[in-house]
Short mmCIF file of C-alpha atoms in Angstrom, two decimals:
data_model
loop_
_atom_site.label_atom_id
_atom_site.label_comp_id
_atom_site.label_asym_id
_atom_site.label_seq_id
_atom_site.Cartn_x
_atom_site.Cartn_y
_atom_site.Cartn_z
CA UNK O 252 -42.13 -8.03 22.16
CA UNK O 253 -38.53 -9.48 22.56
CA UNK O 254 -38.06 -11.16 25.83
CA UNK O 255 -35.78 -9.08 28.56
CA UNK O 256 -33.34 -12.03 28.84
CA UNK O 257 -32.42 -12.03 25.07
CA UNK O 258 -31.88 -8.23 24.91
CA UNK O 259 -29.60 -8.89 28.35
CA UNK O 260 -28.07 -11.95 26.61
CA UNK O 261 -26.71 -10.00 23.50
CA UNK O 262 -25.75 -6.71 25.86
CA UNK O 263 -23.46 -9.67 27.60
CA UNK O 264 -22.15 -11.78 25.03
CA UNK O 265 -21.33 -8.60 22.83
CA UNK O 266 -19.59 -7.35 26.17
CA UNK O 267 -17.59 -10.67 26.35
CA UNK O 268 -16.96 -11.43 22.86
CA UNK O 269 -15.93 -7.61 22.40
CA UNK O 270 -13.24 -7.85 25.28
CA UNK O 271 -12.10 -10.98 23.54
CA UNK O 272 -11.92 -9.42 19.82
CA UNK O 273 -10.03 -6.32 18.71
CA UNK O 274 -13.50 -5.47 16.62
CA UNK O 275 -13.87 -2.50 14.17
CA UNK O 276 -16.88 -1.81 16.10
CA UNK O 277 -18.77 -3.11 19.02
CA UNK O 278 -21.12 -5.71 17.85
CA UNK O 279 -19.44 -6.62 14.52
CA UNK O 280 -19.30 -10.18 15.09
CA UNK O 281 -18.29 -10.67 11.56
CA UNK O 282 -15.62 -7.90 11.13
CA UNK O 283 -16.73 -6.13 8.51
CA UNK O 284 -16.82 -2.95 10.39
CA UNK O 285 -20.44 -2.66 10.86
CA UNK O 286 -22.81 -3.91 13.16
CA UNK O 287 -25.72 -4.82 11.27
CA UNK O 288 -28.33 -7.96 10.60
CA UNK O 289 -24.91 -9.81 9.14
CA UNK O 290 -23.62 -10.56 12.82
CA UNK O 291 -26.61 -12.27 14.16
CA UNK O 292 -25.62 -15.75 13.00
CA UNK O 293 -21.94 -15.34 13.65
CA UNK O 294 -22.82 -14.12 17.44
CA UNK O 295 -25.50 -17.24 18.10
CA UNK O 296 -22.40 -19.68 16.62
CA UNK O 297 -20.09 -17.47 19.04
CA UNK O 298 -22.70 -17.74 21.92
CA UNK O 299 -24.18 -21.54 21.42
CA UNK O 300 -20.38 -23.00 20.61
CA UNK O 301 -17.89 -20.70 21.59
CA UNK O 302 -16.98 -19.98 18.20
CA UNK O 303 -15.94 -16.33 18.38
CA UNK O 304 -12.47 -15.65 15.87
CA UNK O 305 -10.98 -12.28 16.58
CA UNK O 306 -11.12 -9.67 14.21
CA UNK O 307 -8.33 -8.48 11.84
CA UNK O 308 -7.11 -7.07 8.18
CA UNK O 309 -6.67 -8.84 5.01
CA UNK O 310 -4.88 -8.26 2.39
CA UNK O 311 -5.72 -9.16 -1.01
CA UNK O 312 -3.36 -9.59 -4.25
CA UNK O 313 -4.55 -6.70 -5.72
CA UNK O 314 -3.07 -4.41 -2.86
CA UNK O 315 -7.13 -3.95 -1.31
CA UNK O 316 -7.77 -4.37 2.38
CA UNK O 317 -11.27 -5.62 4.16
CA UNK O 318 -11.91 -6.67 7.48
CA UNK O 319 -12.79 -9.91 8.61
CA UNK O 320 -11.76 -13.14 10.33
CA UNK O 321 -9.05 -15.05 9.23
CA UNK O 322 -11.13 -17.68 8.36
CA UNK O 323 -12.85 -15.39 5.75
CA UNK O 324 -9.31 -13.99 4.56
CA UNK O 325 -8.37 -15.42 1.13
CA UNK O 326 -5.30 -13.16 1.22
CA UNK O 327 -2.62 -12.50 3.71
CA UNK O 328 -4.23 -11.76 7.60
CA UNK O 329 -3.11 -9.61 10.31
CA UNK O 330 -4.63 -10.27 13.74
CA UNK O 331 -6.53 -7.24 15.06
CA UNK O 332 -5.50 -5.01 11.60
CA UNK O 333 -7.04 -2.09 10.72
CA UNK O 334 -7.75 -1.30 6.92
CA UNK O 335 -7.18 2.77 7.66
CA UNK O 336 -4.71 3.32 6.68
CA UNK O 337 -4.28 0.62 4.07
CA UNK O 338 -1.21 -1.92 5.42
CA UNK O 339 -1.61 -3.82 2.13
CA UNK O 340 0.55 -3.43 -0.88
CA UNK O 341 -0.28 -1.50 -4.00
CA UNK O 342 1.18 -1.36 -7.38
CA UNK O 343 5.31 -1.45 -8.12
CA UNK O 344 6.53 -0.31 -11.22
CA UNK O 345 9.94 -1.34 -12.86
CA UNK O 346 12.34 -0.14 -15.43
CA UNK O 347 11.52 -2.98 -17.68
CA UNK O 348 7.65 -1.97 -18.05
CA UNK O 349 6.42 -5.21 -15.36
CA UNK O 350 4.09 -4.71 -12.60
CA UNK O 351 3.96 -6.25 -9.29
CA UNK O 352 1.90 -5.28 -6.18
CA UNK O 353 4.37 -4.85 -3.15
CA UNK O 354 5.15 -3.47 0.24
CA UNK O 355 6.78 -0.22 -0.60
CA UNK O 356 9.71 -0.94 1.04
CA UNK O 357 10.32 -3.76 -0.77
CA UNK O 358 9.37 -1.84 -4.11
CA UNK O 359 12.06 1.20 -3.32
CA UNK O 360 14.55 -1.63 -2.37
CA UNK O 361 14.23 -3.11 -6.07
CA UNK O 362 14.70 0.23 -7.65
CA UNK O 363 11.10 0.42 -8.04
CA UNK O 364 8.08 2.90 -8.16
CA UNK O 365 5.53 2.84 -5.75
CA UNK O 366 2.51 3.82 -6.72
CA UNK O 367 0.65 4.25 -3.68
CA UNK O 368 -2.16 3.37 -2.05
CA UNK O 369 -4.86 1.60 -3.36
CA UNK O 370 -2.89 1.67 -6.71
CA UNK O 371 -3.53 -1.82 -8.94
CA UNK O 372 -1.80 -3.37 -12.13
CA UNK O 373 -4.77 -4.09 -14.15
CA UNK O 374 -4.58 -2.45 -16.14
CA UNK O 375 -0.66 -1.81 -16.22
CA UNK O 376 0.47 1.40 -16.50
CA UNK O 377 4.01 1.16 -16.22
CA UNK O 378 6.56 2.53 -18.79
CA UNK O 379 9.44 0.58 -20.70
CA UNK O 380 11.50 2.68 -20.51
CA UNK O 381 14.29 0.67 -22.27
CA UNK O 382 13.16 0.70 -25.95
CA UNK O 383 15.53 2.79 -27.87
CA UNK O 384 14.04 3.46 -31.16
CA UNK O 385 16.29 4.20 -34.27
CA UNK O 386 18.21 7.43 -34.85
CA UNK O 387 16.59 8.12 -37.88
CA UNK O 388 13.17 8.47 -35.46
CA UNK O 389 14.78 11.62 -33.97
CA UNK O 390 12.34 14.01 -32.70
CA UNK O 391 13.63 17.69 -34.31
CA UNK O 392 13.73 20.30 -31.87
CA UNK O 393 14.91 23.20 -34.09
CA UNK O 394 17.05 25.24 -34.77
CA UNK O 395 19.58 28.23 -32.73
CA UNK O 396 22.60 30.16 -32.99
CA UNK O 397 25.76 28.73 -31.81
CA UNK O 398 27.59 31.95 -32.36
CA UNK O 399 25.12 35.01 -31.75
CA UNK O 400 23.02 35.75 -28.40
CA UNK O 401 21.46 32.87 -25.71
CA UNK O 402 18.84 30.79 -27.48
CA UNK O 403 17.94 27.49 -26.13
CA UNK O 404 16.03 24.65 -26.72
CA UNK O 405 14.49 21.72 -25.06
CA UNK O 406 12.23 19.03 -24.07
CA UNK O 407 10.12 17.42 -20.98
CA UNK O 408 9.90 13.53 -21.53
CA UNK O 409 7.61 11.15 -20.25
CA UNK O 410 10.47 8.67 -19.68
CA UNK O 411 11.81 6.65 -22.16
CA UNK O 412 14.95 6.44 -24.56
CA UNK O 413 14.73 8.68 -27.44
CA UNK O 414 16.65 10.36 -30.11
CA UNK O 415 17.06 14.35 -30.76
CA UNK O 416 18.10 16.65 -33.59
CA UNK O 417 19.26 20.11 -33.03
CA UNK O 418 20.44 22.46 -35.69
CA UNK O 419 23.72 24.95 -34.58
CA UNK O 420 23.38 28.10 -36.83
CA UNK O 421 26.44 30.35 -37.89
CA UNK O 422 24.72 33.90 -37.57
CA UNK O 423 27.90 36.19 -37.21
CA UNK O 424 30.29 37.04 -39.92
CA UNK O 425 32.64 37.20 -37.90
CA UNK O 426 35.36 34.20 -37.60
CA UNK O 427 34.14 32.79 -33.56
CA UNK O 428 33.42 29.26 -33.21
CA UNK O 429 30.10 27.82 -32.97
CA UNK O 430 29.45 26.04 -29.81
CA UNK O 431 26.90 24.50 -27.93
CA UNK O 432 25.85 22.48 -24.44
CA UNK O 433 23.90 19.86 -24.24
CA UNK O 434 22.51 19.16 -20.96
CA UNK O 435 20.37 15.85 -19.51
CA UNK O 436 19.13 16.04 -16.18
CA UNK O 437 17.67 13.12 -15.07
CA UNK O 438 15.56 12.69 -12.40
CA UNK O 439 15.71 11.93 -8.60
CA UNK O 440 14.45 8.13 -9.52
CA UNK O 441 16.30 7.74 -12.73
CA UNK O 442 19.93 7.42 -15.03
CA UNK O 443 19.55 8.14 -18.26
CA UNK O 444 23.11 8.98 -20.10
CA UNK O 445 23.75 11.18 -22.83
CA UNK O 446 25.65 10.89 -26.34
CA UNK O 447 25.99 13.00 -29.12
CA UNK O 448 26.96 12.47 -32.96
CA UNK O 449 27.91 15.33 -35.70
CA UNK O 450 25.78 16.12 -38.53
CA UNK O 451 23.05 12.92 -38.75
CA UNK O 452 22.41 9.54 -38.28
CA UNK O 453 25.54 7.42 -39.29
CA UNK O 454 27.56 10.80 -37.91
CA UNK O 455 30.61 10.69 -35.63
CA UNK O 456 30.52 10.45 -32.67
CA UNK O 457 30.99 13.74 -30.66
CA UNK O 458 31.02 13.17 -26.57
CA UNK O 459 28.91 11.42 -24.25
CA UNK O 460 28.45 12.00 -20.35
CA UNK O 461 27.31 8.67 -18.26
CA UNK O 462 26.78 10.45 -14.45
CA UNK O 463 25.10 8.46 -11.93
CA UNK O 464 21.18 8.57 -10.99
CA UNK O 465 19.54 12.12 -10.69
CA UNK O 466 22.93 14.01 -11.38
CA UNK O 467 23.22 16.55 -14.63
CA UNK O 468 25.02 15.27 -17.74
CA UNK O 469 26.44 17.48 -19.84
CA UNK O 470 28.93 17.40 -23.32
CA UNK O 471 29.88 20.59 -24.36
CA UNK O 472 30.51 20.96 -28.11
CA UNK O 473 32.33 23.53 -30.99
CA UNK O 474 33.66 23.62 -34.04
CA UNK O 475 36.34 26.37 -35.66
CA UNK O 476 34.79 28.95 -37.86
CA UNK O 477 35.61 28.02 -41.48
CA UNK O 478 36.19 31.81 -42.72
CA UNK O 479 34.15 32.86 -45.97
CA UNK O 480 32.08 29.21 -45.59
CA UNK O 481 28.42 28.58 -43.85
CA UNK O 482 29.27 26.16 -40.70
CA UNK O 483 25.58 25.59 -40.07
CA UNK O 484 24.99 21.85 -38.91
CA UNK O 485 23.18 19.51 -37.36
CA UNK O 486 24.12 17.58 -33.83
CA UNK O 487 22.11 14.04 -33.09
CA UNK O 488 21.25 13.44 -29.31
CA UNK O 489 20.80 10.14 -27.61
CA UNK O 490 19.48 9.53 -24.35
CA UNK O 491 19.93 6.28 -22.99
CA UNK O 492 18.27 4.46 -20.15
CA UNK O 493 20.18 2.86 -17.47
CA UNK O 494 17.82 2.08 -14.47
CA UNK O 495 15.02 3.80 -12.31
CA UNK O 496 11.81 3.74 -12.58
CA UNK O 497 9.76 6.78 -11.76
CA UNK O 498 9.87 9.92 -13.86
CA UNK O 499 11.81 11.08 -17.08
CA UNK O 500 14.51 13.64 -17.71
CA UNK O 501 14.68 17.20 -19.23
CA UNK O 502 16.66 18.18 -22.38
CA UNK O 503 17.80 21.47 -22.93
CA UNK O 504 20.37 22.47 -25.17
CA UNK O 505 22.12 26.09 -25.10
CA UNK O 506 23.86 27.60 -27.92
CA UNK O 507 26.88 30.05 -28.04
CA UNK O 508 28.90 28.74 -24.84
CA UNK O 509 32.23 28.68 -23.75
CA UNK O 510 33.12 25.22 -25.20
CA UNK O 511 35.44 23.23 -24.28
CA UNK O 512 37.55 21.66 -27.65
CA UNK O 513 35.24 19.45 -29.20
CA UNK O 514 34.99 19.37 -32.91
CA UNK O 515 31.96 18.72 -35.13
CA UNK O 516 32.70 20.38 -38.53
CA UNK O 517 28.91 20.18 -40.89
#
């Protein structure tokens, strides 16, 4: 049977050493937000020396929080911190493909991505987004009219420089220009530009449109009807990176539109 004294000597040191501490619980002499076997040594140090750290958060590198003294912190402290919800940082991703784990403040402020809570670099999951391959590596997305109807085409990407081919039909025997618009939007996080060259890789170049981050880009092109000759051709897309960090863009190109005078005779 425990003496009375002891039981009446915990119930007043945890009363003192509570008052003292901002605990995550009463009794958790060693902060780890229970109150278990694990503070009996800590609480006879606190009551036999006077040895009795307040509680707080700490912050590791990898963005994860515990509680515990500062003593026991290997990471960055915060005197009576809570770990709910998480103050620490979490993972940062940057245009260039590197990693960091940051405040999101500080992320955002570096024209980063924040990735969230409890979010971690290893492994890294962040996109380069700057690796432009070569034209010739053009994704094709088909083919439409440019003269006949309102067919489209398009594409979602994940978020990285890339190249396109479209082909612009002549469906109509009648003498009407073919046309086309080409249209990047970009989005809230990013700038990616758009160019476009006639026929194929090595083409000329037809019109770009460089707008700012998250606004629509968009180069309208045509070409004069040669009468009694097929004006079916090809256009090449680029899309160019120029800084953000979280999400892609969306392609979509529309055929038969009121152009304005740009040529790209196949």
């Amino acid at each position: 049977m425990v003496p009375r004294c002891v039981i009446l000597g915990w119930a007043v040191a945890i009363a003192l050493v509570g008052s003292v501490q901002a605990q995550l619980s009463p009794g958790d002499m060693n902060c780890d937000g229970v109150a278990d076997g694990l503070d009996i040594a800590p609480f006879v140090d606190c009551l036999l020396t006077g040895n009795c750290p307040p509680c707080g958060s700490c912050c590791a590198g990898d963005g994860t929080c515990t509680g515990t003294t500062q003593a026991g912190c290997a990471g960055t402290w915060t005197l009576g911190g809570t770990c709910s919800p998480n103050p620490c940082g979490a993972r940062c991703c940057f245009g260039n493909g590197t990693c960091a784990i940051q405040m999101e403040a500080d992320c955002v402020a570096q024209g980063g991505c924040f990735g969230g809570t409890g979010t971690t670099c290893a492994p890294n999951p962040c996109i380069n987004r700057n690796t432009n391959p070569l034209c010739n590596s053009f994704t094709d997305l088909g083919s439409l009219s440019g003269d006949t109807g309102a067919q489209s085409t398009g594409v979602s990407s994940p978020g990285t420089e890339s190249w396109y081919r479209v082909q612009i039909r002549e469906d109509s025997d009648t003498p009407v220009y073919i046309s086309a618009w080409v249209d990047l939007q970009s989005g809230p996080n990013n700038n990616y530009d758009l160019y476009i060259y006639c026929i194929s890789c090595g083409g000329s170049f037809a019109g770009s449109s460089t707008n700012g981050t998250g606004v629509l880009d968009r180069v309208e092109i045509a070409w004069a009807d040669d009468w009694g000759h097929e004006d079916t051709g090809n256009i090449l897309i680029e899309v160019r990176w120029q800084n953000g960090a979280c999400g892609g863009y969306d392609l979509d190109v529309y055929g038969n539109q009121v152009a304005s005078v740009t040529t790209c005779n196949p």
